[in-house]
């Protein structure tokens, strides 16, 4: 079978490998779609954690069809369409997993296939090495796997909103209009937000942002005073009660601080990897609450699939490209620019 393995910075190789077969408590999935994550792009650029085990097949956003099950596997059968996510709970039984907070499991990240060492889904056939401790979720009939595989970005937004103090009728600001930001807008619309103000950097994307549910769009790159514009829209001398940071960069974070009302909440959903300076004394007098969230739980993926199947949410235009394993690096991962793309998927059958 074909597989795309990372050997080091800028070294992602297409290889021929044997088709895996499951041992006890394992199963094999024929990959239908695997999402290319920003983490994969960062790994390709040499920015990967010290616990990574190279060479490693990337790909942690996986959807596919079960083709073989090993001894002891009773919850899945050949033909099941499933999503393959991060660990569902660690085998070590850490304190967080015992509290059902598997998204912040202390052992989870290093044990996530395609991130920490076990091979991921950038391949034709994906071996699930530990069925009992992997987030495997059946995809309901009628739900397209191309939509289902968006769970890794969509549920990041869903988790962040569920962890926030949002209530029906709240005015909200969403900073960042990539896949996570658009997902947040869609869920906030479905949840009954009064006015949704989206902050982005591309006027060309405004029609799509409004289609997702934003009532207002501000180009934070060209607007001279974003906070003043937010207050003008809200017809209030203070900002929004809740601001969601979904862009994952320092500029967006600082803009969010300026847009939240005194006593309001800033939800940091985006992953900010760059160090930057902040001066707490400039905003601490307003007592804002900062809350950081990370990924999602099994329950939230199941919520997403159910809402998707019932037509309560939809994500038009989210998938902006489908490439083969051969074309993944030259056309996207290693391309000089990925501008204009939201979510690109790999289809190993191409």
Short mmCIF file of C-alpha atoms in Angstrom, two decimals:
data_model
loop_
_atom_site.label_atom_id
_atom_site.label_comp_id
_atom_site.label_asym_id
_atom_site.label_seq_id
_atom_site.Cartn_x
_atom_site.Cartn_y
_atom_site.Cartn_z
CA UNK A 1 0.00 0.00 0.00
CA UNK A 2 0.97 3.65 -0.35
CA UNK A 3 1.87 5.67 2.74
CA UNK A 4 3.25 9.17 3.33
CA UNK A 5 5.85 9.14 6.11
CA UNK A 6 7.69 12.01 7.77
CA UNK A 7 11.45 11.50 8.21
CA UNK A 8 12.39 15.00 9.24
CA UNK A 9 12.12 18.66 8.31
CA UNK A 10 10.95 18.96 4.71
CA UNK A 11 11.26 15.20 4.25
CA UNK A 12 7.84 13.61 3.70
CA UNK A 13 8.25 10.45 1.62
CA UNK A 14 5.73 8.44 -0.35
CA UNK A 15 6.51 4.79 0.37
CA UNK A 16 5.27 1.31 -0.40
CA UNK A 17 4.46 -0.59 2.77
CA UNK A 18 2.78 -3.94 3.49
CA UNK A 19 -0.98 -3.84 4.09
CA UNK A 20 -1.39 -4.22 7.87
CA UNK A 21 -3.40 -6.99 9.50
CA UNK A 22 -4.88 -6.68 12.97
CA UNK A 23 -3.75 -8.53 16.05
CA UNK A 24 -5.88 -8.98 19.18
CA UNK A 25 -7.92 -5.87 20.06
CA UNK A 26 -6.94 -4.17 16.81
CA UNK A 27 -8.69 -3.39 13.53
CA UNK A 28 -7.81 -2.12 10.07
CA UNK A 29 -9.58 0.77 8.35
CA UNK A 30 -9.49 1.52 4.64
CA UNK A 31 -9.01 5.28 4.63
CA UNK A 32 -11.63 7.20 2.65
CA UNK A 33 -10.52 10.69 3.65
CA UNK A 34 -7.87 12.09 5.94
CA UNK A 35 -7.68 15.79 6.69
CA UNK A 36 -4.48 17.78 6.34
CA UNK A 37 -4.10 19.66 9.63
CA UNK A 38 -2.05 22.75 10.34
CA UNK A 39 -0.10 20.53 12.75
CA UNK A 40 0.96 18.34 9.82
CA UNK A 41 2.20 21.40 7.95
CA UNK A 42 4.14 22.51 11.03
CA UNK A 43 5.69 19.05 11.40
CA UNK A 44 6.77 19.16 7.75
CA UNK A 45 8.42 22.52 8.49
CA UNK A 46 10.42 20.94 11.31
CA UNK A 47 8.29 22.18 14.20
CA UNK A 48 7.41 18.96 15.98
CA UNK A 49 7.48 17.91 19.65
CA UNK A 50 10.44 16.08 21.21
CA UNK A 51 8.37 12.94 21.88
CA UNK A 52 7.67 12.31 18.17
CA UNK A 53 8.97 8.98 16.84
CA UNK A 54 10.35 9.31 13.31
CA UNK A 55 9.80 8.08 10.71
CA UNK A 56 6.04 8.33 11.20
CA UNK A 57 3.03 8.28 8.90
CA UNK A 58 1.15 11.54 9.54
CA UNK A 59 -2.63 11.99 9.64
CA UNK A 60 -4.80 12.27 12.77
CA UNK A 61 -8.10 13.35 11.13
CA UNK A 62 -9.24 10.02 9.74
CA UNK A 63 -12.44 8.58 8.30
CA UNK A 64 -12.84 5.23 6.62
CA UNK A 65 -14.40 1.79 6.44
CA UNK A 66 -13.50 -1.19 8.62
CA UNK A 67 -12.05 -3.98 6.49
CA UNK A 68 -10.67 -6.38 9.10
CA UNK A 69 -11.10 -6.86 12.86
CA UNK A 70 -8.85 -8.70 15.27
CA UNK A 71 -9.65 -11.13 18.02
CA UNK A 72 -11.52 -9.58 20.92
CA UNK A 73 -13.05 -6.68 18.96
CA UNK A 74 -16.82 -6.81 19.42
CA UNK A 75 -18.02 -3.22 18.99
CA UNK A 76 -17.07 -2.94 15.31
CA UNK A 77 -17.52 -5.13 12.27
CA UNK A 78 -16.35 -5.20 8.67
CA UNK A 79 -18.22 -2.54 6.68
CA UNK A 80 -18.68 -0.05 9.54
CA UNK A 81 -17.90 3.53 8.55
CA UNK A 82 -15.97 5.16 11.37
CA UNK A 83 -14.03 8.21 12.46
CA UNK A 84 -10.64 7.56 14.04
CA UNK A 85 -9.72 10.26 16.51
CA UNK A 86 -7.31 10.78 19.41
CA UNK A 87 -7.17 8.45 22.43
CA UNK A 88 -10.58 8.00 24.06
CA UNK A 89 -8.96 7.52 27.45
CA UNK A 90 -5.40 6.58 28.25
CA UNK A 91 -4.45 3.04 29.18
CA UNK A 92 -2.57 4.41 32.19
CA UNK A 93 -5.80 5.77 33.71
CA UNK A 94 -4.57 9.28 34.49
CA UNK A 95 -6.57 11.54 36.87
CA UNK A 96 -8.02 13.58 33.98
CA UNK A 97 -9.36 10.50 32.17
CA UNK A 98 -10.95 9.35 35.42
CA UNK A 99 -12.79 12.69 35.47
CA UNK A 100 -13.87 12.13 31.83
CA UNK A 101 -11.66 15.03 30.67
CA UNK A 102 -9.98 12.96 28.01
CA UNK A 103 -9.19 16.01 25.86
CA UNK A 104 -6.59 17.11 28.42
CA UNK A 105 -5.30 13.62 29.23
CA UNK A 106 -1.64 13.88 30.27
CA UNK A 107 -0.76 10.91 28.06
CA UNK A 108 -3.07 11.65 25.13
CA UNK A 109 -1.04 13.84 22.79
CA UNK A 110 2.06 11.58 22.60
CA UNK A 111 -0.21 8.56 22.01
CA UNK A 112 -2.30 10.11 19.24
CA UNK A 113 -1.76 8.29 15.94
CA UNK A 114 -0.09 10.56 13.40
CA UNK A 115 1.21 12.94 16.09
CA UNK A 116 3.08 11.10 18.82
CA UNK A 117 4.49 7.96 17.32
CA UNK A 118 1.86 5.44 16.24
CA UNK A 119 1.42 5.78 12.47
CA UNK A 120 -1.54 7.86 11.29
CA UNK A 121 -3.86 7.80 8.33
CA UNK A 122 -1.80 9.23 5.45
CA UNK A 123 -2.05 5.79 3.87
CA UNK A 124 -4.44 3.41 2.16
CA UNK A 125 -4.96 1.09 5.13
CA UNK A 126 -4.75 2.32 8.73
CA UNK A 127 -4.04 -0.02 11.65
CA UNK A 128 -5.81 0.90 14.90
CA UNK A 129 -3.36 -0.50 17.40
CA UNK A 130 -5.52 -0.22 20.52
CA UNK A 131 -9.27 -0.27 19.90
CA UNK A 132 -10.10 0.07 23.60
CA UNK A 133 -8.19 3.34 23.96
CA UNK A 134 -8.83 5.03 20.62
CA UNK A 135 -11.73 7.38 19.89
CA UNK A 136 -13.53 5.32 17.25
CA UNK A 137 -17.01 6.59 16.38
CA UNK A 138 -19.47 5.11 13.91
CA UNK A 139 -20.72 7.50 11.22
CA UNK A 140 -24.53 7.49 10.91
CA UNK A 141 -26.16 6.49 7.64
CA UNK A 142 -26.79 9.45 5.38
CA UNK A 143 -23.76 11.39 6.63
CA UNK A 144 -21.08 11.86 3.97
CA UNK A 145 -17.60 10.84 5.17
CA UNK A 146 -16.27 14.00 3.52
CA UNK A 147 -18.35 15.99 6.01
CA UNK A 148 -17.78 13.62 8.91
CA UNK A 149 -13.98 13.88 8.67
CA UNK A 150 -14.24 17.59 9.45
CA UNK A 151 -14.80 16.57 13.09
CA UNK A 152 -11.28 17.53 14.12
CA UNK A 153 -11.75 21.23 13.32
CA UNK A 154 -15.51 21.52 13.80
CA UNK A 155 -15.47 19.94 17.26
CA UNK A 156 -12.64 22.19 18.43
CA UNK A 157 -15.09 25.07 17.94
CA UNK A 158 -17.98 23.13 19.49
CA UNK A 159 -15.94 22.31 22.59
CA UNK A 160 -14.84 25.93 22.99
CA UNK A 161 -18.40 27.22 22.83
CA UNK A 162 -19.65 24.59 25.27
CA UNK A 163 -16.90 25.58 27.71
CA UNK A 164 -17.83 29.27 27.47
CA UNK A 165 -20.47 31.25 29.37
CA UNK A 166 -22.54 31.76 26.21
CA UNK A 167 -26.29 32.13 26.64
CA UNK A 168 -29.08 32.48 24.10
CA UNK A 169 -29.34 36.10 23.01
CA UNK A 170 -25.72 37.04 23.70
CA UNK A 171 -23.81 39.26 21.30
CA UNK A 172 -20.52 37.63 20.34
CA UNK A 173 -17.32 38.38 18.44
CA UNK A 174 -15.44 35.65 16.57
CA UNK A 175 -11.86 36.53 15.60
CA UNK A 176 -10.56 34.32 12.81
CA UNK A 177 -12.51 33.02 9.83
CA UNK A 178 -10.64 29.84 8.99
CA UNK A 179 -12.22 26.44 9.46
CA UNK A 180 -12.42 26.73 13.27
CA UNK A 181 -13.79 30.28 13.20
CA UNK A 182 -16.43 29.45 10.59
CA UNK A 183 -17.44 26.40 12.62
CA UNK A 184 -17.80 28.58 15.72
CA UNK A 185 -20.01 31.01 13.78
CA UNK A 186 -22.22 28.16 12.58
CA UNK A 187 -22.69 26.75 16.09
CA UNK A 188 -23.28 30.17 17.66
CA UNK A 189 -25.96 30.84 15.07
CA UNK A 190 -27.59 27.49 15.83
CA UNK A 191 -27.36 28.21 19.57
CA UNK A 192 -29.23 31.51 19.31
CA UNK A 193 -26.64 34.27 19.36
CA UNK A 194 -28.25 37.69 18.92
CA UNK A 195 -25.54 39.35 16.84
CA UNK A 196 -22.42 37.62 15.55
CA UNK A 197 -19.54 39.89 14.55
CA UNK A 198 -16.80 38.13 12.58
CA UNK A 199 -13.26 39.50 12.38
CA UNK A 200 -11.25 38.38 9.37
CA UNK A 201 -8.58 39.58 6.99
CA UNK A 202 -10.11 38.90 3.58
CA UNK A 203 -12.98 40.88 2.08
CA UNK A 204 -13.31 38.16 -0.58
CA UNK A 205 -14.40 35.69 2.09
CA UNK A 206 -17.21 37.91 3.45
CA UNK A 207 -20.05 36.22 1.46
CA UNK A 208 -19.04 32.80 2.86
CA UNK A 209 -18.70 34.21 6.38
CA UNK A 210 -22.23 35.60 6.18
CA UNK A 211 -23.51 32.33 4.74
CA UNK A 212 -22.21 30.60 7.85
CA UNK A 213 -24.24 32.96 10.03
CA UNK A 214 -22.24 36.11 10.78
CA UNK A 215 -24.38 39.25 10.94
CA UNK A 216 -21.43 41.61 10.55
CA UNK A 217 -17.93 41.38 9.12
CA UNK A 218 -14.97 43.57 10.01
CA UNK A 219 -11.68 43.35 8.16
CA UNK A 220 -9.29 43.54 11.10
CA UNK A 221 -6.37 44.17 8.76
CA UNK A 222 -7.79 47.35 7.21
CA UNK A 223 -10.10 48.66 9.95
CA UNK A 224 -8.24 51.37 11.92
CA UNK A 225 -10.06 50.67 15.21
CA UNK A 226 -11.74 47.27 15.44
CA UNK A 227 -12.92 47.75 19.03
CA UNK A 228 -14.60 51.06 18.18
CA UNK A 229 -16.34 49.43 15.20
CA UNK A 230 -17.60 46.58 17.40
CA UNK A 231 -19.01 49.08 19.90
CA UNK A 232 -20.62 51.02 17.07
CA UNK A 233 -22.35 47.88 15.80
CA UNK A 234 -23.54 47.01 19.30
CA UNK A 235 -24.53 50.62 19.97
CA UNK A 236 -22.79 50.39 23.31
CA UNK A 237 -19.82 52.07 25.01
CA UNK A 238 -18.52 48.62 25.96
CA UNK A 239 -17.64 45.58 23.90
CA UNK A 240 -19.17 42.12 23.56
CA UNK A 241 -19.79 39.86 26.57
CA UNK A 242 -17.96 36.95 24.92
CA UNK A 243 -15.16 37.03 22.36
CA UNK A 244 -13.85 33.85 20.71
CA UNK A 245 -10.23 33.80 19.53
CA UNK A 246 -10.09 31.28 16.67
CA UNK A 247 -7.20 32.54 14.52
CA UNK A 248 -4.38 31.34 16.74
CA UNK A 249 -2.05 34.33 16.50
CA UNK A 250 -0.93 37.15 18.83
CA UNK A 251 -2.55 39.94 16.79
CA UNK A 252 -5.92 38.23 17.02
CA UNK A 253 -5.48 37.68 20.76
CA UNK A 254 -4.76 41.38 21.35
CA UNK A 255 -7.75 42.37 19.22
CA UNK A 256 -9.97 40.10 21.30
CA UNK A 257 -8.78 41.81 24.49
CA UNK A 258 -9.81 45.16 23.06
CA UNK A 259 -13.27 43.92 22.01
CA UNK A 260 -14.49 42.32 25.24
CA UNK A 261 -16.66 44.25 27.67
CA UNK A 262 -15.56 44.73 31.32
CA UNK A 263 -16.24 41.50 33.17
CA UNK A 264 -16.61 39.64 29.88
CA UNK A 265 -15.03 36.42 28.72
CA UNK A 266 -12.31 35.76 26.15
CA UNK A 267 -12.30 32.18 24.90
CA UNK A 268 -8.93 31.24 23.40
CA UNK A 269 -9.81 28.38 21.05
CA UNK A 270 -7.06 28.91 18.48
CA UNK A 271 -3.59 27.49 19.18
CA UNK A 272 -1.06 30.32 19.52
CA UNK A 273 2.45 28.93 19.13
CA UNK A 274 4.36 32.21 18.95
CA UNK A 275 5.58 33.91 22.13
CA UNK A 276 4.41 37.50 22.53
CA UNK A 277 4.26 40.20 25.17
CA UNK A 278 1.13 41.31 26.97
CA UNK A 279 0.72 43.98 29.63
CA UNK A 280 -1.93 42.75 32.09
CA UNK A 281 -2.11 46.12 33.80
CA UNK A 282 -3.65 47.61 30.67
CA UNK A 283 -6.75 45.44 30.91
CA UNK A 284 -6.84 43.84 34.39
CA UNK A 285 -8.85 46.81 35.73
CA UNK A 286 -11.76 45.52 33.60
CA UNK A 287 -11.62 42.01 35.11
CA UNK A 288 -11.89 40.00 31.88
CA UNK A 289 -11.92 36.24 32.14
CA UNK A 290 -9.52 34.29 29.92
CA UNK A 291 -10.23 30.64 29.24
CA UNK A 292 -8.20 28.32 27.03
CA UNK A 293 -9.69 25.20 25.48
CA UNK A 294 -8.16 22.21 23.73
CA UNK A 295 -9.64 19.85 21.17
CA UNK A 296 -12.84 17.94 22.08
CA UNK A 297 -14.42 14.92 23.72
CA UNK A 298 -16.08 11.83 22.27
CA UNK A 299 -19.47 13.17 23.30
CA UNK A 300 -18.91 16.33 21.24
CA UNK A 301 -17.97 14.36 18.12
CA UNK A 302 -21.16 12.34 18.53
CA UNK A 303 -23.12 15.59 18.93
CA UNK A 304 -21.60 16.93 15.73
CA UNK A 305 -22.47 13.81 13.74
CA UNK A 306 -26.02 13.80 15.07
CA UNK A 307 -26.55 17.50 14.32
CA UNK A 308 -25.04 17.00 10.87
CA UNK A 309 -27.32 14.05 10.14
CA UNK A 310 -30.38 16.00 11.26
CA UNK A 311 -29.49 19.02 9.14
CA UNK A 312 -29.11 21.34 12.13
CA UNK A 313 -25.64 22.44 11.01
CA UNK A 314 -23.91 22.44 7.65
CA UNK A 315 -20.49 23.48 6.46
CA UNK A 316 -20.69 24.48 2.78
CA UNK A 317 -17.42 25.25 1.09
CA UNK A 318 -15.36 24.03 4.04
CA UNK A 319 -13.56 21.42 1.93
CA UNK A 320 -11.61 23.42 -0.62
CA UNK A 321 -9.55 20.62 -2.10
CA UNK A 322 -9.13 16.85 -2.31
CA UNK A 323 -5.70 15.55 -3.31
CA UNK A 324 -3.96 12.22 -3.74
CA UNK A 325 -1.13 11.01 -1.50
CA UNK A 326 1.26 11.80 -4.36
CA UNK A 327 0.02 15.37 -4.70
CA UNK A 328 -0.38 16.21 -1.01
CA UNK A 329 3.10 17.68 -0.58
CA UNK A 330 3.61 19.60 -3.86
CA UNK A 331 0.04 20.88 -4.07
CA UNK A 332 -0.55 21.78 -0.44
CA UNK A 333 1.72 20.75 2.47
CA UNK A 334 4.93 21.97 0.86
CA UNK A 335 3.40 24.61 -1.42
CA UNK A 336 4.71 28.18 -1.05
CA UNK A 337 1.20 29.45 -0.32
CA UNK A 338 -1.98 27.83 0.98
CA UNK A 339 -3.99 31.02 0.70
CA UNK A 340 -7.59 30.51 -0.32
CA UNK A 341 -7.87 27.08 1.27
CA UNK A 342 -9.94 26.15 4.31
CA UNK A 343 -9.73 22.37 4.59
CA UNK A 344 -7.88 20.08 2.22
CA UNK A 345 -8.43 16.32 2.36
CA UNK A 346 -6.35 13.42 1.10
CA UNK A 347 -8.16 10.64 -0.74
CA UNK A 348 -5.69 7.70 -0.93
CA UNK A 349 -7.72 6.06 -3.71
CA UNK A 350 -6.85 8.87 -6.17
#
